[in-house]
CSV table of C-alpha atoms in Angstrom, one decimal:
chain,number,residue,atom,x,y,z
A,1,UNK,CA,124.5,68.4,176.2
A,2,UNK,CA,127.0,65.6,175.9
A,3,UNK,CA,126.4,62.6,173.6
A,4,UNK,CA,125.4,60.4,176.5
A,5,UNK,CA,122.6,62.8,177.6
A,6,UNK,CA,121.4,63.1,174.0
A,7,UNK,CA,121.0,59.3,173.8
A,8,UNK,CA,119.3,59.2,177.2
A,9,UNK,CA,116.8,61.9,176.1
A,10,UNK,CA,116.2,60.1,172.8
A,11,UNK,CA,115.6,56.9,174.7
A,12,UNK,CA,113.2,58.6,177.1
A,13,UNK,CA,111.3,60.0,174.2
A,14,UNK,CA,111.1,56.7,172.5
A,15,UNK,CA,109.8,55.1,175.7
A,16,UNK,CA,107.2,57.8,176.0
A,17,UNK,CA,106.0,57.1,172.5
A,18,UNK,CA,105.7,53.3,173.2
A,19,UNK,CA,104.0,53.6,176.5
A,20,UNK,CA,100.5,52.2,176.6
A,21,UNK,CA,99.6,54.9,179.2
A,22,UNK,CA,99.9,57.8,176.9
A,23,UNK,CA,97.0,58.8,174.7
A,24,UNK,CA,97.1,59.0,170.9
A,25,UNK,CA,96.9,62.8,171.3
A,26,UNK,CA,100.0,62.8,173.5
A,27,UNK,CA,101.9,60.5,171.1
A,28,UNK,CA,100.8,62.7,168.2
A,29,UNK,CA,101.9,65.9,169.9
A,30,UNK,CA,105.2,64.4,170.9
A,31,UNK,CA,105.8,63.1,167.3
A,32,UNK,CA,104.9,66.5,165.8
A,33,UNK,CA,107.3,68.3,168.2
A,34,UNK,CA,110.0,65.8,167.5
A,35,UNK,CA,109.6,66.3,163.7
A,36,UNK,CA,109.6,70.1,164.0
A,37,UNK,CA,112.7,70.0,166.2
A,38,UNK,CA,114.4,67.7,163.7
A,39,UNK,CA,113.5,70.0,160.8
A,40,UNK,CA,114.7,73.1,162.7
A,41,UNK,CA,118.0,71.4,163.5
A,42,UNK,CA,118.5,70.5,159.8
A,43,UNK,CA,117.7,74.1,158.7
A,44,UNK,CA,120.2,75.5,161.3
A,45,UNK,CA,122.8,73.0,160.1
A,46,UNK,CA,122.3,74.0,156.5
A,47,UNK,CA,122.6,77.7,157.3
A,48,UNK,CA,125.7,77.1,159.3
A,49,UNK,CA,127.2,75.2,156.3
A,50,UNK,CA,126.4,78.0,153.9
A,51,UNK,CA,127.8,80.6,156.3
A,52,UNK,CA,131.0,78.5,156.5
A,53,UNK,CA,131.1,78.4,152.7
A,54,UNK,CA,130.9,82.2,152.4
A,55,UNK,CA,133.8,82.6,154.7
A,56,UNK,CA,135.8,79.9,152.9
A,57,UNK,CA,135.2,81.6,149.5
A,58,UNK,CA,136.4,84.9,150.9
A,59,UNK,CA,139.5,83.3,152.4
A,60,UNK,CA,140.3,81.3,149.2
A,61,UNK,CA,140.1,84.6,147.3
A,62,UNK,CA,142.4,86.4,149.7
A,63,UNK,CA,139.7,88.7,150.9
A,64,UNK,CA,139.9,89.5,154.6
A,65,UNK,CA,136.7,89.3,156.6
A,66,UNK,CA,136.7,91.4,159.8
A,67,UNK,CA,135.3,90.1,163.1
A,68,UNK,CA,132.2,92.1,162.3
A,69,UNK,CA,131.8,90.4,158.9
A,70,UNK,CA,132.3,87.0,160.5
A,71,UNK,CA,129.7,87.7,163.2
A,72,UNK,CA,127.2,88.9,160.7
A,73,UNK,CA,127.7,85.9,158.4
A,74,UNK,CA,127.8,83.3,161.2
A,75,UNK,CA,124.9,84.9,163.0
A,76,UNK,CA,122.6,84.8,160.0
A,77,UNK,CA,120.0,81.9,159.9
A,78,UNK,CA,118.3,83.0,156.7
A,79,UNK,CA,119.4,80.5,154.0
A,80,UNK,CA,118.3,82.7,151.2
A,81,UNK,CA,120.3,85.6,152.4
A,82,UNK,CA,123.4,83.4,153.0
A,83,UNK,CA,123.1,82.1,149.5
A,84,UNK,CA,123.0,85.6,148.1
A,85,UNK,CA,126.1,86.5,150.1
A,86,UNK,CA,127.8,83.3,148.9
A,87,UNK,CA,127.2,84.3,145.3
A,88,UNK,CA,128.5,87.8,145.9
A,89,UNK,CA,131.6,86.4,147.7
A,90,UNK,CA,132.6,84.7,144.4
A,91,UNK,CA,133.0,88.0,142.6
A,92,UNK,CA,133.5,90.6,145.4
A,93,UNK,CA,136.8,92.6,145.5
A,94,UNK,CA,136.3,93.5,149.2
A,95,UNK,CA,134.3,91.8,152.0
A,96,UNK,CA,132.0,94.8,152.2
A,97,UNK,CA,130.7,94.1,148.7
A,98,UNK,CA,129.2,90.8,150.0
A,99,UNK,CA,126.7,92.8,152.0
A,100,UNK,CA,125.9,95.5,149.4
């Protein structure tokens, strides 16, 4: 979805919220869905940033991560798990130790 379409969807959503033809229930449901989507997006963004940090720490320490390691790290959305891997990446001698 390009930036223009994102803006259009946001504008449509805003218009839906302001419409006098929609009930309070409809506006409430839309607002709740919007808030949940926003929170989910933030969580995914944070997980992605932590995953990137794990890979950067390994790279900075000269530890090679295989494609399998990268896929596992980048595919993880559990922030707690990623933070554990990040802590291990600081002291690991090999990439496999991050997942031990």
